[in-house]
Each structure stands twice: as C-alpha cells, then as structure tokens.
Amino acid sequence: MASCDPAAAGSLSEEFAVPAHVEEVRSVMEAFAVQHGAAGRRVVLITSGGTKVPLESRTVRFLDNFSSGRRGASSAEYFLSQGYAVIFLHRQRSLYPYTRLYTGVNLLDCLTLDTVQEGTGLVTVDQTKLPNITEVLKRYQAVKSAGLLLPVEFSTLSEYLHLLKAAAQALSSIGSKAMFYLAAAVSDFYIPASEMPEHKIQSSNGPLQISMKMVPKILKPLVKDWAPTAFVISFKLETDPSILLERARCALDTYKHQAVVANVLDTRHGYVVVVTEDSQTELVLTDEEAQREVEIEDKIVRNLSHAHTQFINQKV
Ligand code: 9Z3
C-alpha cells in the first residue's frame, strides 16, 4: 500500500509569495460570511479549476493541473438552490456558474442588432441558440440581486493557497455553518521562488530537467487551525480506480475532516463515492438520468448538505 499524504511543511508566506490583494479579499469574504451568517444562512466556500505552477519568474511556461471547473461551477448552482450563500474561489477563465451552460456558444452569433432600436443599445437574442436562457437568466439575476454569490479568482498555486487560508479565517466567525468544498485540482509540486530562473528557459541549453518540491498539504492547517469548527469536504482524484478508495480513506485518516468525494478522471461526471469515517456512499447517474440532463453534482450537493445539517445539529 502506498503511504498516506505527507504532512504539511514550512510556512506558507516563506515559500509562496503573498498576493497583494489578499487582505482586501479577506475582508470582503468576512463581511459576506457575517452578513449571511446573521441572516441564518449557511456559507459554502467552493474551490474550482486547476492551479498553475510557474517554471520561470517572468513566466512563459507553467505546469497546470487539469480541471475544467465544471464540478465547482455546477455545484455552486446546486448549493445556491439549497439556500447556501457561495464564495466561489475559482481559476481565472475556468467554468463559471450559469454561464457554464453556454460555453462553446459564440455570443455574437446569438445577437442581432435591432435596426429599429439602433442607437438605444438594444439587441435581440436568438433564444434557440441559448437553450433555457430566460429561466437561467432569472435564476442568475435572483442570485445576483440577493448578493448570494461572491466570486474570487486565482491563477497560480501561490494565489490559491493564500486565498484559501484567507477564506478559512474569514469564515471562522460562522463556525459550523461554514462548509469547505475543495473541488479545485491542486498541484502537489512546485519550484520555490529562490530556485526559479528569472528569464525564459533556453532550449539551446539542451533537454530540460526540473526538480520540484512537495507542496505543503494545506488541508492539515485548514482543518486543525484555521477552520476547526467548519464542515470540510475534500476531493480525491485518481486515474487508477483500483487505488481510489484506499487513497480517499488515507486522506480522511490523515486530515480527520468530514468527507472525501472520491472520483476517477474518466468517469467523474457519472460516478463518485462519498467517503466518511463510518460510511461509503456511491452516487451514480443512470443513463435515464443522464438523458434528462440530471447532473451528478445535484446528488453530491444534496448528500453533503444533508450531512452538513446533521453536523450542525450535533454541535448545538
Ligand atoms: C476533483 O477531483 C474534481 O472532481 C475534478 C473535477 C477536478 C476531477 P472538472 O473540473 O473535474 O469538472 O473538469 N478535484 C480534486 C483534485 C485534486 O487535486 N485532489 C487532490 C488529490 O487528489 C487533493 S486536494 O490528491
């Protein structure tokens, strides 16, 4: 059996540059949590998309973790319909709640300039090219006008790590009403700033050999120190199904958080296993459900928000 995930190492600020706007974002997230907590709402912090690890300080090349952001973006919609307020910490330009439904559509092909209305700024939308747009727009505008969705962007691993820490601190005031839903695909490896070449690596120097350090496991301080009373869910991604559950259990045993959602890359949109200390629940999309365009995130979010209710009730 492979060993469990290594423990956290080093201090975040020493190893990863602190983004200039982190304090500002932290206070916006804190105000969001306090406002919704006071209104009796739960708040979920969703991470979504892959982190980028630069190979050069003036970055031309970088290592990316695969994630389209679909899991995070669709989950955000389902959490909103379950009554949660959502902080959506996502990779810049990855899929976004509601607009994700229209990726691949060229917006300009859906609009016609109304010659009668020309000069008023009005255009006509061809609704056949944007399925369910009226319904989706209504839902999006309701969420927006109620201030229920707070988007925060990251691009690099450093930004992700610092913003996640800031989010954990920001949500600490609402205790068990906070959920962390860590669906982002986070790099396990990085090159420390001190070892990174400043300029573009030259191919004229021959084949490239890089040595990367292990990324400190952020889940450890998150669960233990930054958000000890929150409901924390991590995701475990594997490509080899035979090691998936063992790796998920390993993560749960190491970090002692509430659940791991285990998935395999190729089947992630049709099958996941929610692993907790004393249960293992398979969530499956049937062919019939897939045809009706049911999404597995609907099932994941229902399962976890129910577990979150029980978690909150145990605490009071
Ligand atoms: C996941 O496992 C997500 O479900 C996916 C979603 C990234 C597969 P998409 O965005 O895909 O819908 O295209 N996220 C966690 C991935 C990850 O890096 N997990 C680490 C690990 O497996 C733990 S933090 O070791």
Short mmCIF file of C-alpha atoms and ligand atoms in Angstrom, two decimals:
data_model
loop_
_atom_site.label_atom_id
_atom_site.label_comp_id
_atom_site.label_asym_id
_atom_site.label_seq_id
_atom_site.Cartn_x
_atom_site.Cartn_y
_atom_site.Cartn_z
CA MET A 1 0.00 0.00 0.00
CA ALA A 2 1.27 3.49 -0.88
CA SER A 3 1.93 5.78 2.06
CA CYS A 4 -0.61 8.40 3.08
CA ASP A 5 -0.23 12.03 2.05
CA PRO A 6 2.80 13.72 3.59
CA ALA A 7 2.34 16.20 6.39
CA ALA A 8 2.34 19.96 5.98
CA ALA A 9 5.76 21.57 5.83
CA GLY A 10 7.16 25.06 6.14
CA SER A 11 5.36 28.35 6.44
CA LEU A 12 3.08 29.49 3.62
CA SER A 13 4.36 33.06 3.43
CA GLU A 14 8.01 31.99 3.41
CA GLU A 15 7.58 29.62 0.49
CA PHE A 16 4.82 31.29 -1.54
CA ALA A 17 4.61 34.98 -2.43
CA VAL A 18 1.64 36.67 -0.77
CA PRO A 19 -0.72 38.20 -3.39
CA ALA A 20 -1.05 41.98 -2.98
CA HIS A 21 -4.86 41.91 -2.71
CA VAL A 22 -5.21 39.08 -0.18
CA GLU A 23 -6.12 41.28 2.82
CA GLU A 24 -8.70 43.18 0.82
CA VAL A 25 -10.30 39.93 -0.39
CA ARG A 26 -10.23 38.54 3.15
CA SER A 27 -12.29 41.43 4.49
CA VAL A 28 -14.79 41.17 1.63
CA MET A 29 -15.19 37.44 2.36
CA GLU A 30 -15.51 38.13 6.09
CA ALA A 31 -18.25 40.73 5.54
CA PHE A 32 -20.04 38.25 3.22
CA ALA A 33 -19.88 35.50 5.86
CA VAL A 34 -21.03 37.76 8.70
CA GLN A 35 -23.93 39.15 6.65
CA HIS A 36 -25.22 35.74 5.55
CA GLY A 37 -24.49 34.08 8.89
CA ALA A 38 -26.58 36.77 10.63
CA ALA A 39 -29.42 36.04 8.18
CA GLY A 40 -29.30 32.38 9.28
CA ARG A 41 -27.77 31.20 6.04
CA ARG A 42 -25.00 28.67 5.65
CA VAL A 43 -21.99 29.64 3.61
CA VAL A 44 -20.02 27.29 1.37
CA LEU A 45 -16.56 28.05 0.07
CA ILE A 46 -16.14 26.20 -3.23
CA THR A 47 -12.73 25.88 -4.85
CA SER A 48 -12.77 25.13 -8.56
CA GLY A 49 -10.40 24.77 -11.51
CA GLY A 50 -6.73 23.86 -11.65
CA THR A 51 -3.73 25.67 -10.17
CA LYS A 52 -0.88 26.94 -12.31
CA VAL A 53 2.75 26.48 -11.21
CA PRO A 54 5.25 28.75 -12.97
CA LEU A 55 8.61 27.42 -14.16
CA GLU A 56 10.15 30.88 -14.63
CA SER A 57 9.73 34.11 -12.60
CA ARG A 58 8.87 36.05 -15.76
CA THR A 59 6.57 33.25 -16.67
CA VAL A 60 6.43 31.90 -20.19
CA ARG A 61 5.92 28.28 -19.19
CA PHE A 62 3.95 26.72 -16.40
CA LEU A 63 2.62 23.41 -15.17
CA ASP A 64 -1.15 23.17 -14.99
CA ASN A 65 -3.46 20.82 -13.12
CA PHE A 66 -6.36 19.52 -15.15
CA SER A 67 -9.83 20.75 -14.22
CA SER A 68 -12.42 22.39 -16.43
CA GLY A 69 -14.17 23.87 -13.41
CA ARG A 70 -17.44 22.16 -14.30
CA ARG A 71 -17.71 20.35 -10.94
CA GLY A 72 -17.23 23.55 -8.97
CA ALA A 73 -19.43 25.76 -11.16
CA SER A 74 -22.38 23.37 -11.30
CA SER A 75 -22.07 22.58 -7.58
CA ALA A 76 -22.28 26.32 -6.86
CA GLU A 77 -25.67 26.42 -8.59
CA TYR A 78 -26.97 23.44 -6.59
CA PHE A 79 -25.72 24.89 -3.29
CA LEU A 80 -27.48 28.16 -4.13
CA SER A 81 -30.72 26.27 -4.75
CA GLN A 82 -30.26 24.55 -1.36
CA GLY A 83 -30.23 28.01 0.28
CA TYR A 84 -26.46 28.44 0.76
CA ALA A 85 -24.52 31.62 0.11
CA VAL A 86 -21.48 30.75 -2.02
CA ILE A 87 -17.91 32.00 -2.16
CA PHE A 88 -16.63 30.74 -5.50
CA LEU A 89 -12.81 30.60 -5.40
CA HIS A 90 -12.02 29.67 -8.96
CA ARG A 91 -9.29 29.60 -11.53
CA GLN A 92 -9.47 32.61 -13.80
CA ARG A 93 -11.39 31.77 -17.02
CA SER A 94 -12.48 28.31 -15.81
CA LEU A 95 -16.20 27.44 -15.93
CA TYR A 96 -18.47 29.81 -14.03
CA PRO A 97 -21.95 29.18 -12.54
CA TYR A 98 -24.78 29.69 -15.08
CA THR A 99 -22.56 30.92 -17.94
CA ARG A 100 -21.01 27.41 -17.98
CA LEU A 101 -24.21 26.28 -19.71
CA TYR A 102 -23.28 28.33 -22.77
CA THR A 103 -19.61 27.56 -23.24
CA GLY A 104 -18.89 26.77 -26.84
CA VAL A 105 -21.59 29.20 -27.98
CA ASN A 106 -20.32 32.23 -29.85
CA LEU A 107 -22.22 35.07 -28.21
CA LEU A 108 -22.06 37.24 -31.31
CA ASP A 109 -23.86 34.52 -33.29
CA CYS A 110 -26.82 34.77 -30.89
CA LEU A 111 -27.39 38.50 -31.14
CA THR A 112 -28.94 40.68 -33.81
CA LEU A 113 -28.73 44.43 -33.89
CA ASP A 114 -32.29 45.67 -33.96
CA THR A 115 -32.28 48.32 -36.70
CA VAL A 116 -35.42 49.96 -35.32
CA GLN A 117 -33.80 50.26 -31.91
CA GLU A 118 -30.35 51.12 -33.22
CA GLY A 119 -28.69 53.75 -31.05
CA THR A 120 -30.61 52.63 -27.95
CA GLY A 121 -28.12 49.85 -27.23
CA LEU A 122 -30.82 47.18 -27.58
CA VAL A 123 -30.09 43.92 -29.33
CA THR A 124 -32.28 40.90 -29.98
CA VAL A 125 -31.34 37.48 -28.62
CA ASP A 126 -31.96 34.35 -30.65
CA GLN A 127 -33.20 32.10 -27.85
CA THR A 128 -32.96 28.95 -29.96
CA LYS A 129 -29.18 29.33 -29.79
CA LEU A 130 -29.16 29.79 -25.99
CA PRO A 131 -31.35 26.97 -24.59
CA ASN A 132 -33.35 27.88 -21.44
CA ILE A 133 -31.79 31.33 -21.39
CA THR A 134 -34.86 33.01 -19.85
CA GLU A 135 -35.01 30.55 -16.98
CA VAL A 136 -31.23 30.62 -16.42
CA LEU A 137 -31.12 34.42 -16.57
CA LYS A 138 -33.92 34.64 -13.97
CA ARG A 139 -32.04 32.33 -11.61
CA TYR A 140 -28.76 34.19 -12.16
CA GLN A 141 -30.33 37.61 -11.57
CA ALA A 142 -32.13 36.44 -8.42
CA VAL A 143 -28.82 35.16 -7.01
CA LYS A 144 -27.04 38.34 -8.02
CA SER A 145 -29.56 40.78 -6.63
CA ALA A 146 -29.65 38.88 -3.31
CA GLY A 147 -25.83 39.03 -3.19
CA LEU A 148 -25.59 35.27 -2.69
CA LEU A 149 -22.58 34.57 -4.91
CA LEU A 150 -19.14 36.03 -4.24
CA PRO A 151 -16.60 35.20 -6.97
CA VAL A 152 -12.87 35.25 -6.14
CA GLU A 153 -10.27 34.39 -8.77
CA PHE A 154 -6.92 32.63 -8.54
CA SER A 155 -4.47 31.64 -11.19
CA THR A 156 -1.23 30.43 -9.59
CA LEU A 157 -0.76 27.93 -6.78
CA SER A 158 0.51 30.76 -4.50
CA GLU A 159 -2.67 32.75 -5.03
CA TYR A 160 -4.80 29.67 -4.40
CA LEU A 161 -3.04 28.79 -1.13
CA HIS A 162 -3.12 32.30 0.33
CA LEU A 163 -6.71 32.97 -0.72
CA LEU A 164 -7.87 29.65 0.73
CA LYS A 165 -6.18 30.49 4.04
CA ALA A 166 -7.80 33.94 3.98
CA ALA A 167 -11.19 32.34 3.26
CA ALA A 168 -10.80 29.95 6.18
CA GLN A 169 -10.05 32.86 8.51
CA ALA A 170 -12.91 34.87 7.05
CA LEU A 171 -15.42 32.05 7.64
CA SER A 172 -14.27 31.28 11.18
CA SER A 173 -16.89 33.64 12.65
CA ILE A 174 -19.78 31.43 11.47
CA GLY A 175 -18.33 28.19 12.90
CA SER A 176 -20.16 25.02 11.88
CA LYS A 177 -22.39 26.91 9.42
CA ALA A 178 -19.38 27.12 7.08
CA MET A 179 -18.66 24.38 4.57
CA PHE A 180 -15.44 23.97 2.57
CA TYR A 181 -15.95 22.11 -0.71
CA LEU A 182 -12.47 21.72 -2.13
CA ALA A 183 -13.02 20.63 -5.72
CA ALA A 184 -10.07 22.51 -7.25
CA ALA A 185 -7.28 20.41 -8.74
CA VAL A 186 -4.23 21.48 -6.78
CA SER A 187 -0.64 20.83 -7.75
CA ASP A 188 1.40 18.56 -5.49
CA PHE A 189 4.67 20.02 -6.81
CA TYR A 190 6.20 23.46 -7.23
CA ILE A 191 9.50 25.25 -7.78
CA PRO A 192 10.43 27.58 -4.88
CA ALA A 193 10.97 31.20 -5.93
CA SER A 194 14.63 31.00 -4.81
CA GLU A 195 15.28 28.13 -7.24
CA MET A 196 13.32 29.50 -10.18
CA PRO A 197 15.16 31.01 -13.17
CA GLU A 198 14.18 34.63 -13.74
CA HIS A 199 14.12 34.54 -17.52
CA LYS A 200 12.68 32.18 -20.10
CA ILE A 201 14.45 28.80 -20.04
CA GLN A 202 16.53 28.45 -23.21
CA SER A 203 16.08 25.34 -25.34
CA SER A 204 19.60 25.95 -26.71
CA ASN A 205 20.84 24.69 -23.28
CA GLY A 206 19.60 21.19 -24.18
CA PRO A 207 16.92 18.93 -22.64
CA LEU A 208 15.18 20.34 -19.57
CA GLN A 209 15.47 18.68 -16.19
CA ILE A 210 13.44 20.15 -13.39
CA SER A 211 13.31 19.26 -9.74
CA MET A 212 10.18 20.25 -7.85
CA LYS A 213 9.40 20.43 -4.15
CA MET A 214 6.33 18.98 -2.49
CA VAL A 215 3.54 21.48 -1.89
CA PRO A 216 2.66 21.71 1.82
CA LYS A 217 -0.66 19.99 2.49
CA ILE A 218 -2.98 22.91 3.14
CA LEU A 219 -5.76 20.64 4.36
CA LYS A 220 -3.85 19.97 7.57
CA PRO A 221 -3.72 23.54 8.96
CA LEU A 222 -7.14 24.27 7.44
CA VAL A 223 -8.84 21.52 9.44
CA LYS A 224 -6.71 21.83 12.58
CA ASP A 225 -6.02 25.54 12.96
CA TRP A 226 -7.87 27.84 10.55
CA ALA A 227 -11.38 26.37 10.42
CA PRO A 228 -11.57 23.77 13.20
CA THR A 229 -15.35 24.03 13.59
CA ALA A 230 -16.28 24.03 9.88
CA PHE A 231 -17.60 21.15 7.77
CA VAL A 232 -14.77 20.26 5.39
CA ILE A 233 -15.00 18.19 2.19
CA SER A 234 -12.01 17.38 0.02
CA PHE A 235 -11.96 15.66 -3.36
CA LYS A 236 -9.65 12.80 -4.31
CA LEU A 237 -8.84 12.37 -7.96
CA GLU A 238 -7.18 9.25 -9.37
CA THR A 239 -6.81 7.76 -12.81
CA ASP A 240 -6.38 4.20 -11.47
CA PRO A 241 -9.75 3.08 -10.00
CA SER A 242 -8.10 0.27 -8.02
CA ILE A 243 -6.39 2.69 -5.60
CA LEU A 244 -9.15 5.30 -5.35
CA LEU A 245 -10.89 4.27 -2.14
CA GLU A 246 -7.69 3.44 -0.32
CA ARG A 247 -6.33 6.92 -1.17
CA ALA A 248 -9.57 8.58 -0.13
CA ARG A 249 -9.55 6.78 3.24
CA CYS A 250 -5.92 7.69 3.67
CA ALA A 251 -6.74 11.38 3.25
CA LEU A 252 -9.61 11.12 5.70
CA ASP A 253 -7.45 9.34 8.30
CA THR A 254 -4.65 11.88 7.89
CA TYR A 255 -6.63 15.12 7.99
CA LYS A 256 -9.63 13.99 10.06
CA HIS A 257 -12.09 16.17 8.16
CA GLN A 258 -15.72 15.24 7.47
CA ALA A 259 -15.74 13.65 3.99
CA VAL A 260 -13.78 12.88 0.85
CA VAL A 261 -15.51 12.76 -2.52
CA ALA A 262 -13.55 10.17 -4.49
CA ASN A 263 -13.60 10.20 -8.30
CA VAL A 264 -11.77 8.79 -11.29
CA LEU A 265 -10.87 11.18 -14.10
CA ASP A 266 -12.67 9.33 -16.92
CA THR A 267 -15.91 8.64 -15.04
CA ARG A 268 -16.07 11.73 -12.80
CA HIS A 269 -19.31 13.07 -14.23
CA GLY A 270 -21.22 9.81 -13.75
CA TYR A 271 -19.84 8.19 -10.61
CA VAL A 272 -18.36 9.33 -7.28
CA VAL A 273 -18.05 7.83 -3.82
CA VAL A 274 -18.63 9.97 -0.74
CA VAL A 275 -16.35 8.55 1.94
CA THR A 276 -16.83 9.49 5.60
CA GLU A 277 -15.39 8.00 8.79
CA ASP A 278 -18.18 5.44 9.06
CA SER A 279 -19.76 5.29 5.61
CA GLN A 280 -19.09 4.90 1.93
CA THR A 281 -21.88 6.09 -0.40
CA GLU A 282 -21.79 5.53 -4.15
CA LEU A 283 -23.52 8.22 -6.18
CA VAL A 284 -24.30 7.13 -9.73
CA LEU A 285 -26.02 8.76 -12.67
CA THR A 286 -28.22 6.32 -14.54
CA ASP A 287 -28.48 6.51 -18.35
CA GLU A 288 -32.04 7.69 -17.98
CA GLU A 289 -30.95 10.50 -15.63
CA ALA A 290 -28.13 11.48 -17.94
CA GLN A 291 -30.65 11.74 -20.77
CA ARG A 292 -32.79 14.06 -18.68
CA GLU A 293 -29.61 16.09 -18.13
CA VAL A 294 -29.56 15.40 -14.38
CA GLU A 295 -26.09 16.21 -13.10
CA ILE A 296 -24.15 14.23 -10.54
CA GLU A 297 -23.36 17.46 -8.66
CA ASP A 298 -27.06 17.68 -7.76
CA LYS A 299 -26.68 14.34 -5.94
CA ILE A 300 -23.35 15.26 -4.36
CA VAL A 301 -24.69 18.58 -3.05
CA ARG A 302 -27.91 17.01 -1.66
CA ASN A 303 -25.86 14.33 0.09
CA LEU A 304 -23.42 16.81 1.60
CA SER A 305 -25.90 19.49 2.60
CA HIS A 306 -27.90 16.81 4.44
CA ALA A 307 -24.71 15.66 6.20
CA HIS A 308 -23.92 19.31 6.97
CA THR A 309 -27.33 19.70 8.68
CA GLN A 310 -26.60 16.70 10.89
CA PHE A 311 -23.13 18.08 11.64
CA ILE A 312 -24.58 21.45 12.71
CA ASN A 313 -27.25 19.77 14.84
CA GLN A 314 -24.65 17.67 16.64
CA LYS A 315 -22.74 20.83 17.56
CA VAL A 316 -25.67 22.58 19.24
C1 9Z3 B 1 -11.58 16.73 -8.22
O1 9Z3 B 1 -11.35 15.56 -8.02
C2 9Z3 B 1 -12.70 17.22 -9.14
O2 9Z3 B 1 -13.79 16.36 -9.04
C3 9Z3 B 1 -12.25 17.30 -10.64
C4 9Z3 B 1 -13.45 17.86 -11.42
C5 9Z3 B 1 -11.05 18.25 -10.76
C6 9Z3 B 1 -11.87 15.94 -11.18
P1 9Z3 B 1 -13.84 19.18 -13.64
O3 9Z3 B 1 -13.39 20.48 -13.02
O4 9Z3 B 1 -13.18 17.99 -12.80
O5 9Z3 B 1 -15.35 19.01 -13.56
O6 9Z3 B 1 -13.31 19.02 -15.04
N1 9Z3 B 1 -10.85 17.70 -7.60
C7 9Z3 B 1 -9.75 17.44 -6.70
C8 9Z3 B 1 -8.48 17.16 -7.42
C9 9Z3 B 1 -7.25 17.14 -6.54
O7 9Z3 B 1 -6.29 17.75 -6.90
N2 9Z3 B 1 -7.28 16.45 -5.41
C10 9Z3 B 1 -6.07 16.23 -4.61
C11 9Z3 B 1 -5.74 14.77 -4.74
O8 9Z3 B 1 -6.46 14.02 -5.38
C12 9Z3 B 1 -6.37 16.52 -3.18
S1 9Z3 B 1 -6.59 18.23 -2.92
O9 9Z3 B 1 -4.70 14.38 -4.18
#
